[in-house]
PDB file of C-alpha atoms in Angstrom:
ATOM      1  CA  MET A 186      -4.553   8.510 -24.455  1.00 56.00           C
ATOM      2  CA  ALA A 187      -7.203   6.378 -23.528  1.00 66.00           C
ATOM      3  CA  GLU A 188     -10.894   6.268 -22.422  1.00 81.00           C
ATOM      4  CA  ASN A 189     -10.995   4.690 -18.948  1.00 83.00           C
ATOM      5  CA  ILE A 190     -14.171   3.465 -17.176  1.00 87.00           C
ATOM      6  CA  TYR A 191     -14.639   3.716 -13.426  1.00 86.00           C
ATOM      7  CA  THR A 192     -17.649   1.953 -11.754  1.00 87.00           C
ATOM      8  CA  GLY A 193     -19.351   1.768  -8.352  1.00 82.00           C
ATOM      9  CA  PHE A 194     -19.310   4.279  -5.548  1.00 85.00           C
ATOM     10  CA  HIS A 195     -15.545   4.045  -4.237  1.00 79.00           C
ATOM     11  CA  ALA A 196     -13.864   4.084  -7.485  1.00 80.00           C
ATOM     12  CA  VAL A 197     -16.005   6.973  -8.917  1.00 88.00           C
ATOM     13  CA  GLU A 198     -15.673   8.826  -5.806  1.00 86.00           C
ATOM     14  CA  GLU A 199     -11.899   8.686  -5.815  1.00 79.00           C
ATOM     15  CA  ARG A 200     -11.707   9.594  -9.511  1.00 84.00           C
ATOM     16  CA  VAL A 201     -13.630  12.602  -8.888  1.00 89.00           C
ATOM     17  CA  ARG A 202     -11.810  13.618  -5.827  1.00 84.00           C
ATOM     18  CA  ARG A 203      -8.424  13.147  -7.868  1.00 80.00           C
ATOM     19  CA  TYR A 204      -9.863  15.346 -10.763  1.00 85.00           C
ATOM     20  CA  ALA A 205     -10.889  17.956  -7.892  1.00 85.00           C
ATOM     21  CA  ASN A 206      -7.054  18.002  -6.863  1.00 78.00           C
ATOM     22  CA  GLU A 207      -5.633  18.209 -10.254  1.00 76.00           C
ATOM     23  CA  LYS A 208      -4.143  21.579 -11.096  1.00 69.00           C
ATOM     24  CA  THR A 209      -4.687  21.095 -14.730  1.00 74.00           C
ATOM     25  CA  HIS A 210      -7.134  18.685 -16.483  1.00 77.00           C
ATOM     26  CA  SER A 211      -5.571  16.638 -19.123  1.00 74.00           C
ATOM     27  CA  SER A 212      -8.655  14.513 -19.249  1.00 84.00           C
ATOM     28  CA  THR A 213     -12.511  14.799 -19.690  1.00 91.00           C
ATOM     29  CA  LEU A 214     -14.977  13.275 -17.166  1.00 94.00           C
ATOM     30  CA  ARG A 215     -18.696  12.294 -17.647  1.00 96.00           C
ATOM     31  CA  LEU A 216     -20.511  10.801 -14.876  1.00 97.00           C
ATOM     32  CA  TYR A 217     -23.569   8.667 -15.770  1.00 97.00           C
ATOM     33  CA  PHE A 218     -25.993   7.557 -12.711  1.00 97.00           C
ATOM     34  CA  SER A 219     -29.549   5.904 -12.606  1.00 95.00           C
ATOM     35  CA  LYS A 220     -31.266   6.416  -9.324  1.00 88.00           C
ATOM     36  CA  PRO A 221     -29.600   8.980  -7.244  1.00 87.00           C
ATOM     37  CA  GLY A 222     -29.604   7.511  -3.546  1.00 91.00           C
ATOM     38  CA  PRO A 223     -27.835   9.503  -0.797  1.00 93.00           C
ATOM     39  CA  ARG A 224     -24.185   8.210  -1.637  1.00 92.00           C
ATOM     40  CA  ILE A 225     -24.655   8.922  -5.496  1.00 95.00           C
ATOM     41  CA  LYS A 226     -26.119  12.450  -4.830  1.00 95.00           C
ATOM     42  CA  LYS A 227     -23.108  13.157  -2.750  1.00 94.00           C
ATOM     43  CA  ILE A 228     -20.642  12.009  -5.504  1.00 95.00           C
ATOM     44  CA  ILE A 229     -22.897  14.169  -8.070  1.00 96.00           C
ATOM     45  CA  ASP A 230     -22.755  17.157  -5.820  1.00 96.00           C
ATOM     46  CA  GLU A 231     -18.898  16.953  -5.940  1.00 94.00           C
ATOM     47  CA  ALA A 232     -18.661  16.280  -9.750  1.00 95.00           C
ATOM     48  CA  LYS A 233     -20.856  19.211 -10.447  1.00 96.00           C
ATOM     49  CA  LYS A 234     -18.652  21.536  -8.110  1.00 94.00           C
ATOM     50  CA  ASN A 235     -15.917  20.606 -10.351  1.00 93.00           C
ATOM     51  CA  LEU A 236     -17.684  21.197 -13.452  1.00 94.00           C
ATOM     52  CA  ILE A 237     -17.971  17.502 -14.532  1.00 95.00           C
ATOM     53  CA  GLU A 238     -20.897  16.568 -16.664  1.00 96.00           C
ATOM     54  CA  CYS A 239     -23.348  14.404 -14.810  1.00 97.00           C
ATOM     55  CA  ILE A 240     -26.146  12.632 -16.795  1.00 97.00           C
ATOM     56  CA  GLN A 241     -29.123  10.629 -15.676  1.00 97.00           C
ATOM     57  CA  LYS A 242     -29.826   7.438 -17.552  1.00 96.00           C
ATOM     58  CA  GLU A 243     -31.925   4.126 -17.238  1.00 96.00           C
ATOM     59  CA  PRO A 244     -29.854   1.135 -15.454  1.00 94.00           C
ATOM     60  CA  ALA A 245     -30.015  -0.473 -18.889  1.00 95.00           C
ATOM     61  CA  TYR A 246     -27.750   2.368 -20.458  1.00 96.00           C
ATOM     62  CA  LEU A 247     -25.075   1.790 -17.708  1.00 96.00           C
ATOM     63  CA  ASP A 248     -25.145  -1.781 -18.270  1.00 95.00           C
ATOM     64  CA  LYS A 249     -24.254  -1.319 -22.025  1.00 95.00           C
ATOM     65  CA  ILE A 250     -21.483   0.932 -21.137  1.00 94.00           C
ATOM     66  CA  VAL A 251     -19.816  -1.629 -18.671  1.00 91.00           C
ATOM     67  CA  GLU A 252     -20.672  -4.914 -20.745  1.00 92.00           C
ATOM     68  CA  LYS A 253     -17.002  -5.360 -21.943  1.00 86.00           C
ATOM     69  CA  LEU A 254     -15.418  -5.051 -18.591  1.00 82.00           C
ATOM     70  CA  ASP A 255     -14.591  -7.784 -16.112  1.00 73.00           C
ATOM     71  CA  GLU A 256     -17.244  -9.144 -14.134  1.00 74.00           C
ATOM     72  CA  ASN A 257     -16.589  -7.298 -10.868  1.00 70.00           C
ATOM     73  CA  SER A 258     -16.440  -3.993 -12.732  1.00 76.00           C
ATOM     74  CA  ARG A 259     -19.887  -4.557 -14.565  1.00 85.00           C
ATOM     75  CA  ASP A 260     -21.487  -4.411 -10.863  1.00 86.00           C
ATOM     76  CA  HIS A 261     -21.658  -0.535 -11.208  1.00 91.00           C
ATOM     77  CA  ARG A 262     -24.107   0.103  -8.330  1.00 91.00           C
ATOM     78  CA  GLY A 263     -26.016   2.540 -10.441  1.00 95.00           C
ATOM     79  CA  ILE A 264     -22.930   5.059 -11.235  1.00 95.00           C
ATOM     80  CA  VAL A 265     -20.433   5.131 -13.919  1.00 95.00           C
ATOM     81  CA  LEU A 266     -17.546   7.361 -14.726  1.00 94.00           C
ATOM     82  CA  ILE A 267     -16.041   7.609 -18.272  1.00 94.00           C
ATOM     83  CA  ALA A 268     -12.617   9.353 -18.288  1.00 89.00           C
ATOM     84  CA  SER A 269     -11.554  10.479 -21.968  1.00 88.00           C
ATOM     85  CA  GLY A 270      -7.881  11.319 -22.365  1.00 82.00           C
ATOM     86  CA  GLU A 271      -6.289   9.741 -19.848  1.00 71.00           C
ATOM     87  CA  LYS A 272      -2.888   8.229 -20.297  1.00 65.00           C
ATOM     88  CA  GLU A 273      -2.985   4.226 -20.787  1.00 59.00           C
ATOM     89  CA  LYS A 274      -2.594   2.257 -17.668  1.00 57.00           C
ATOM     90  CA  ALA A 275       0.643   0.399 -17.347  1.00 58.00           C
ATOM     91  CA  GLN A 276       0.134  -3.473 -17.270  1.00 62.00           C
ATOM     92  CA  ASN A 277       1.163  -3.671 -13.738  1.00 79.00           C
ATOM     93  CA  ALA A 278      -1.092  -0.638 -12.432  1.00 82.00           C
ATOM     94  CA  VAL A 279      -3.886  -2.319 -10.513  1.00 88.00           C
ATOM     95  CA  GLU A 280      -7.029  -0.893  -8.937  1.00 88.00           C
ATOM     96  CA  PHE A 281      -6.851  -1.927  -5.164  1.00 93.00           C
ATOM     97  CA  ASP A 282     -10.618  -2.480  -4.945  1.00 90.00           C
ATOM     98  CA  LYS A 283     -10.515  -5.000  -7.742  1.00 89.00           C
ATOM     99  CA  TRP A 284      -7.401  -6.764  -6.574  1.00 93.00           C
ATOM    100  CA  ILE A 285      -8.390  -7.071  -3.023  1.00 94.00           C
ATOM    101  CA  LYS A 286     -11.546  -9.076  -4.387  1.00 91.00           C
ATOM    102  CA  SER A 287      -9.509 -11.969  -5.632  1.00 90.00           C
ATOM    103  CA  ALA A 288      -6.307 -11.681  -3.528  1.00 93.00           C
ATOM    104  CA  PRO A 289      -4.445 -14.974  -3.301  1.00 92.00           C
ATOM    105  CA  GLU A 290      -5.233 -17.038   0.103  1.00 93.00           C
ATOM    106  CA  LYS A 291      -1.307 -16.660   0.642  1.00 94.00           C
ATOM    107  CA  SER A 292      -0.360 -13.201  -0.312  1.00 96.00           C
ATOM    108  CA  THR A 293       2.500 -10.603   0.873  1.00 97.00           C
ATOM    109  CA  VAL A 294       1.767  -6.923   0.235  1.00 98.00           C
ATOM    110  CA  ILE A 295       4.026  -3.793   0.957  1.00 97.00           C
ATOM    111  CA  LEU A 296       2.775  -0.650   1.738  1.00 97.00           C
ATOM    112  CA  LEU A 297       4.600   2.344   1.714  1.00 95.00           C
ATOM    113  CA  ASP A 298       3.975   5.255   3.938  1.00 94.00           C
ATOM    114  CA  SER A 299       5.755   8.460   3.113  1.00 87.00           C
ATOM    115  CA  VAL A 300       8.638   6.569   1.361  1.00 90.00           C
ATOM    116  CA  THR A 301       9.483   9.146  -1.453  1.00 85.00           C
ATOM    117  CA  ASP A 302      13.234   8.750  -2.139  1.00 86.00           C
ATOM    118  CA  PRO A 303      13.148   7.058  -5.757  1.00 86.00           C
ATOM    119  CA  HIS A 304      16.125   5.111  -4.934  1.00 87.00           C
ATOM    120  CA  ASN A 305      14.796   3.502  -2.143  1.00 91.00           C
ATOM    121  CA  ILE A 306      11.439   2.536  -3.829  1.00 91.00           C
ATOM    122  CA  GLY A 307      13.273   1.117  -6.739  1.00 89.00           C
ATOM    123  CA  ALA A 308      15.248  -1.061  -4.483  1.00 92.00           C
ATOM    124  CA  ILE A 309      12.068  -2.024  -2.661  1.00 94.00           C
ATOM    125  CA  LEU A 310      10.414  -3.059  -6.100  1.00 93.00           C
ATOM    126  CA  ARG A 311      13.644  -5.164  -6.670  1.00 92.00           C
ATOM    127  CA  SER A 312      13.093  -7.115  -3.565  1.00 95.00           C
ATOM    128  CA  CYS A 313       9.471  -7.464  -4.006  1.00 95.00           C
ATOM    129  CA  ASP A 314      10.184  -9.102  -7.380  1.00 92.00           C
ATOM    130  CA  GLN A 315      12.892 -11.212  -6.074  1.00 93.00           C
ATOM    131  CA  PHE A 316      11.042 -12.574  -2.848  1.00 95.00           C
ATOM    132  CA  GLY A 317       7.591 -12.792  -4.282  1.00 94.00           C
ATOM    133  CA  ALA A 318       5.541  -9.896  -3.104  1.00 96.00           C
ATOM    134  CA  ASN A 319       2.200  -9.808  -4.629  1.00 96.00           C
ATOM    135  CA  LEU A 320       1.564  -6.093  -4.450  1.00 96.00           C
ATOM    136  CA  LEU A 321       3.159  -2.648  -3.763  1.00 96.00           C
ATOM    137  CA  ILE A 322       0.713  -0.152  -2.254  1.00 95.00           C
ATOM    138  CA  VAL A 323       1.662   3.621  -2.615  1.00 92.00           C
ATOM    139  CA  PRO A 324       0.007   6.806  -1.564  1.00 90.00           C
ATOM    140  CA  GLU A 325      -1.431   9.291  -4.139  1.00 82.00           C
ATOM    141  CA  ARG A 326      -0.564  12.164  -2.251  1.00 73.00           C
ATOM    142  CA  ASN A 327       3.294  11.484  -2.309  1.00 62.00           C
ATOM    143  CA  SER A 328       5.440  11.620  -5.427  1.00 50.00           C
ATOM    144  CA  THR A 329       5.718   7.868  -5.193  1.00 55.00           C
ATOM    145  CA  SER A 330       2.299   7.889  -7.429  1.00 52.00           C
ATOM    146  CA  ASN A 331       4.279   8.570 -10.550  1.00 63.00           C
ATOM    147  CA  ILE A 332       6.601   5.282 -10.142  1.00 66.00           C
ATOM    148  CA  LEU A 333       5.408   4.040 -13.518  1.00 61.00           C
ATOM    149  CA  GLU A 334       6.994   7.084 -15.075  1.00 60.00           C
ATOM    150  CA  ASN A 335      10.089   7.591 -12.903  1.00 66.00           C
ATOM    151  CA  ASP A 336      13.511   6.817 -14.755  1.00 60.00           C
ATOM    152  CA  ILE A 337      15.533   6.597 -11.374  1.00 71.00           C
ATOM    153  CA  ILE A 338      12.918   4.238 -10.040  1.00 79.00           C
ATOM    154  CA  ALA A 339      13.154   2.108 -13.254  1.00 71.00           C
ATOM    155  CA  ARG A 340      16.677   1.974 -12.963  1.00 68.00           C
ATOM    156  CA  THR A 341      17.188   1.092  -9.551  1.00 76.00           C
ATOM    157  CA  SER A 342      14.536  -1.369  -9.408  1.00 77.00           C
ATOM    158  CA  ALA A 343      16.342  -3.128 -12.220  1.00 70.00           C
ATOM    159  CA  GLY A 344      13.105  -3.469 -14.351  1.00 69.00           C
ATOM    160  CA  ALA A 345      10.898  -4.577 -11.714  1.00 75.00           C
ATOM    161  CA  SER A 346       8.931  -1.240 -11.662  1.00 71.00           C
ATOM    162  CA  ALA A 347       7.477  -2.432 -14.908  1.00 72.00           C
ATOM    163  CA  TYR A 348       5.787  -5.544 -13.795  1.00 75.00           C
ATOM    164  CA  ILE A 349       5.470  -5.844  -9.783  1.00 88.00           C
ATOM    165  CA  PRO A 350       1.652  -5.086  -9.532  1.00 91.00           C
ATOM    166  CA  LEU A 351       1.262  -1.453  -8.044  1.00 91.00           C
ATOM    167  CA  ALA A 352      -1.910   0.106  -6.679  1.00 92.00           C
ATOM    168  CA  VAL A 353      -1.761   4.027  -6.008  1.00 89.00           C
ATOM    169  CA  VAL A 354      -4.290   4.792  -3.184  1.00 91.00           C
ATOM    170  CA  THR A 355      -5.677   8.026  -1.907  1.00 88.00           C
ATOM    171  CA  ASN A 356      -6.247   6.995   1.820  1.00 92.00           C
ATOM    172  CA  LEU A 357      -3.925   4.374   3.386  1.00 95.00           C
ATOM    173  CA  VAL A 358      -5.646   3.783   6.498  1.00 96.00           C
ATOM    174  CA  ARG A 359      -8.853   2.914   4.714  1.00 95.00           C
ATOM    175  CA  THR A 360      -6.741   0.829   2.572  1.00 96.00           C
ATOM    176  CA  VAL A 361      -5.461  -0.970   5.493  1.00 97.00           C
ATOM    177  CA  GLN A 362      -8.799  -1.417   6.859  1.00 96.00           C
ATOM    178  CA  GLN A 363      -9.721  -3.182   3.844  1.00 96.00           C
ATOM    179  CA  LEU A 364      -7.000  -5.508   4.021  1.00 97.00           C
ATOM    180  CA  LYS A 365      -7.933  -6.441   7.576  1.00 97.00           C
ATOM    181  CA  ASP A 366     -11.417  -7.115   6.425  1.00 96.00           C
ATOM    182  CA  SER A 367     -10.026  -9.432   3.754  1.00 96.00           C
ATOM    183  CA  GLY A 368      -8.135 -11.492   6.341  1.00 97.00           C
ATOM    184  CA  PHE A 369      -4.864  -9.849   6.162  1.00 98.00           C
ATOM    185  CA  TRP A 370      -2.544  -9.438   9.200  1.00 98.00           C
ATOM    186  CA  ILE A 371      -0.847  -6.068   9.262  1.00 98.00           C
ATOM    187  CA  TYR A 372       2.644  -5.507  10.444  1.00 97.00           C
ATOM    188  CA  GLY A 373       4.178  -2.479  10.953  1.00 96.00           C
ATOM    189  CA  ALA A 374       7.984  -2.126  10.373  1.00 94.00           C
ATOM    190  CA  ASP A 375       9.471  -0.160  13.332  1.00 90.00           C
ATOM    191  CA  ALA A 376      12.414  -0.309  16.270  1.00 84.00           C
ATOM    192  CA  GLY A 377      11.038  -1.418  19.595  1.00 84.00           C
ATOM    193  CA  GLY A 378       8.715  -4.060  18.376  1.00 91.00           C
ATOM    194  CA  THR A 379       8.490  -7.914  18.323  1.00 93.00           C
ATOM    195  CA  SER A 380      11.824  -9.407  17.209  1.00 94.00           C
ATOM    196  CA  LEU A 381      11.555 -10.609  13.591  1.00 94.00           C
ATOM    197  CA  LYS A 382      13.046 -14.058  14.854  1.00 93.00           C
ATOM    198  CA  GLU A 383       9.781 -14.269  17.193  1.00 94.00           C
ATOM    199  CA  THR A 384       7.443 -12.999  14.513  1.00 94.00           C
ATOM    200  CA  ASP A 385       5.134 -15.638  12.840  1.00 93.00           C
ATOM    201  CA  PHE A 386       3.857 -14.132   9.568  1.00 95.00           C
ATOM    202  CA  ALA A 387       0.201 -14.743   8.590  1.00 95.00           C
ATOM    203  CA  GLU A 388      -1.054 -16.446   5.418  1.00 96.00           C
ATOM    204  CA  LYS A 389      -2.296 -13.132   4.165  1.00 97.00           C
ATOM    205  CA  THR A 390       0.582 -10.445   5.147  1.00 97.00           C
ATOM    206  CA  CYS A 391       0.939  -6.867   4.818  1.00 98.00           C
ATOM    207  CA  ILE A 392       4.029  -5.007   5.872  1.00 98.00           C
ATOM    208  CA  ILE A 393       3.931  -1.317   6.323  1.00 98.00           C
ATOM    209  CA  MET A 394       7.196   0.503   5.788  1.00 96.00           C
ATOM    210  CA  GLY A 395       7.427   4.143   7.070  1.00 93.00           C
ATOM    211  CA  SER A 396       9.950   6.740   6.231  1.00 84.00           C
ATOM    212  CA  GLU A 397      13.280   6.976   7.597  1.00 74.00           C
ATOM    213  CA  GLY A 398      12.722  10.274   9.226  1.00 74.00           C
ATOM    214  CA  HIS A 399       9.259   9.979  10.681  1.00 80.00           C
ATOM    215  CA  GLY A 400       8.398   6.317  10.744  1.00 87.00           C
ATOM    216  CA  ILE A 401       4.860   5.111  10.441  1.00 94.00           C
ATOM    217  CA  SER A 402       2.108   7.332  10.964  1.00 93.00           C
ATOM    218  CA  HIS A 403       0.418   7.378  14.165  1.00 93.00           C
ATOM    219  CA  LEU A 404      -2.983   6.523  12.435  1.00 94.00           C
ATOM    220  CA  LEU A 405      -1.421   3.607  10.636  1.00 95.00           C
ATOM    221  CA  GLU A 406       0.377   2.382  13.497  1.00 95.00           C
ATOM    222  CA  GLN A 407      -2.822   2.063  15.301  1.00 95.00           C
ATOM    223  CA  GLN A 408      -4.239  -0.165  12.680  1.00 96.00           C
ATOM    224  CA  CYS A 409      -1.234  -2.632  12.940  1.00 97.00           C
ATOM    225  CA  ASP A 410      -1.729  -6.106  14.601  1.00 96.00           C
ATOM    226  CA  SER A 411       2.029  -6.281  15.229  1.00 96.00           C
ATOM    227  CA  ILE A 412       5.057  -4.153  15.234  1.00 96.00           C
ATOM    228  CA  VAL A 413       8.104  -6.109  14.033  1.00 96.00           C
ATOM    229  CA  SER A 414      11.752  -5.446  14.539  1.00 93.00           C
ATOM    230  CA  ILE A 415      14.890  -6.477  12.666  1.00 93.00           C
ATOM    231  CA  PRO A 416      17.710  -7.489  15.281  1.00 90.00           C
ATOM    232  CA  THR A 417      20.803  -5.652  14.810  1.00 86.00           C
ATOM    233  CA  CYS A 418      24.398  -5.224  16.316  1.00 84.00           C
ATOM    234  CA  GLY A 419      25.470  -1.993  14.667  1.00 74.00           C
ATOM    235  CA  LYS A 420      26.207   1.407  16.061  1.00 69.00           C
ATOM    236  CA  ILE A 421      24.029   3.582  13.907  1.00 68.00           C
ATOM    237  CA  ASP A 422      20.249   3.911  14.590  1.00 62.00           C
ATOM    238  CA  SER A 423      18.601   1.717  11.902  1.00 72.00           C
ATOM    239  CA  LEU A 424      18.680   0.165   8.687  1.00 84.00           C
ATOM    240  CA  ASN A 425      17.939   2.026   5.448  1.00 90.00           C
ATOM    241  CA  VAL A 426      14.140   1.611   4.587  1.00 93.00           C
ATOM    242  CA  SER A 427      14.982  -0.384   1.455  1.00 94.00           C
ATOM    243  CA  VAL A 428      17.299  -2.787   3.107  1.00 94.00           C
ATOM    244  CA  ALA A 429      14.846  -3.344   5.799  1.00 94.00           C
ATOM    245  CA  ALA A 430      12.129  -4.127   3.351  1.00 96.00           C
ATOM    246  CA  GLY A 431      14.543  -6.490   1.743  1.00 96.00           C
ATOM    247  CA  VAL A 432      15.119  -8.443   5.097  1.00 96.00           C
ATOM    248  CA  LEU A 433      11.546  -8.701   5.901  1.00 97.00           C
ATOM    249  CA  LEU A 434      10.600  -9.926   2.392  1.00 97.00           C
ATOM    250  CA  TYR A 435      13.399 -12.305   2.534  1.00 97.00           C
ATOM    251  CA  GLU A 436      12.550 -13.648   5.794  1.00 95.00           C
ATOM    252  CA  ARG A 437       8.856 -13.885   4.823  1.00 95.00           C
ATOM    253  CA  TYR A 438       9.836 -15.673   1.791  1.00 95.00           C
ATOM    254  CA  ARG A 439      12.551 -18.183   3.321  1.00 93.00           C
ATOM    255  CA  ARG A 440       9.623 -19.131   5.679  1.00 89.00           C
ATOM    256  CA  SER A 441       7.149 -20.102   2.962  1.00 84.00           C
ATOM    257  CA  LEU A 442       9.934 -22.486   1.338  1.00 77.00           C
TER     258      LEU A 442
END
């Protein structure tokens, strides 16, 4: 078990919200703040409702807590959360808010919307590895959030689940908006869109893969800059989601050679 430090409005707010939704608490949270502005007051109110200890300290005290963190994390914005007793983070687990600040100028991101079958996720991770994806994003609300501990995913991915950068987020729409703000072009994979043959991928590309039963959610589809379809000649309705992800990732990789 480890002691993890969360800094800044968004990261702290998301961790408090996650704590509130946990049925049992395996970790202990302590929230430190300096001057309680409107955003911090909102977080404090939510923390207190969930019996999280909230302690006001001088800014210098908060600076001391975060002094060994990376440069981005040291910008705590007057609020710091310490979570004791959390599991050690895997090497490939990343915090999206940190990752997006230093995303490579040429990036490929795969975002999974309601893709929960572990065999599909494992196969997608394997394709991410083979075709150079920079990040896989999954929603916390689905079982995909336990990718790092799922034996089926680990086996199906042929080990790729141990090192493909993975971000678990609480709000996919907000995450897509952050990607767009950082210069990413958002492609939704779905039937009836622009043919893959006619699609020019941007330097910063995010591909959204929806579930086979329901596809991409309406709210996420509205965020897409383009819907891309894979030309096929078969008699069944569509490709398996992991196969489709592999085709799209390969084509993205092939064009970059």
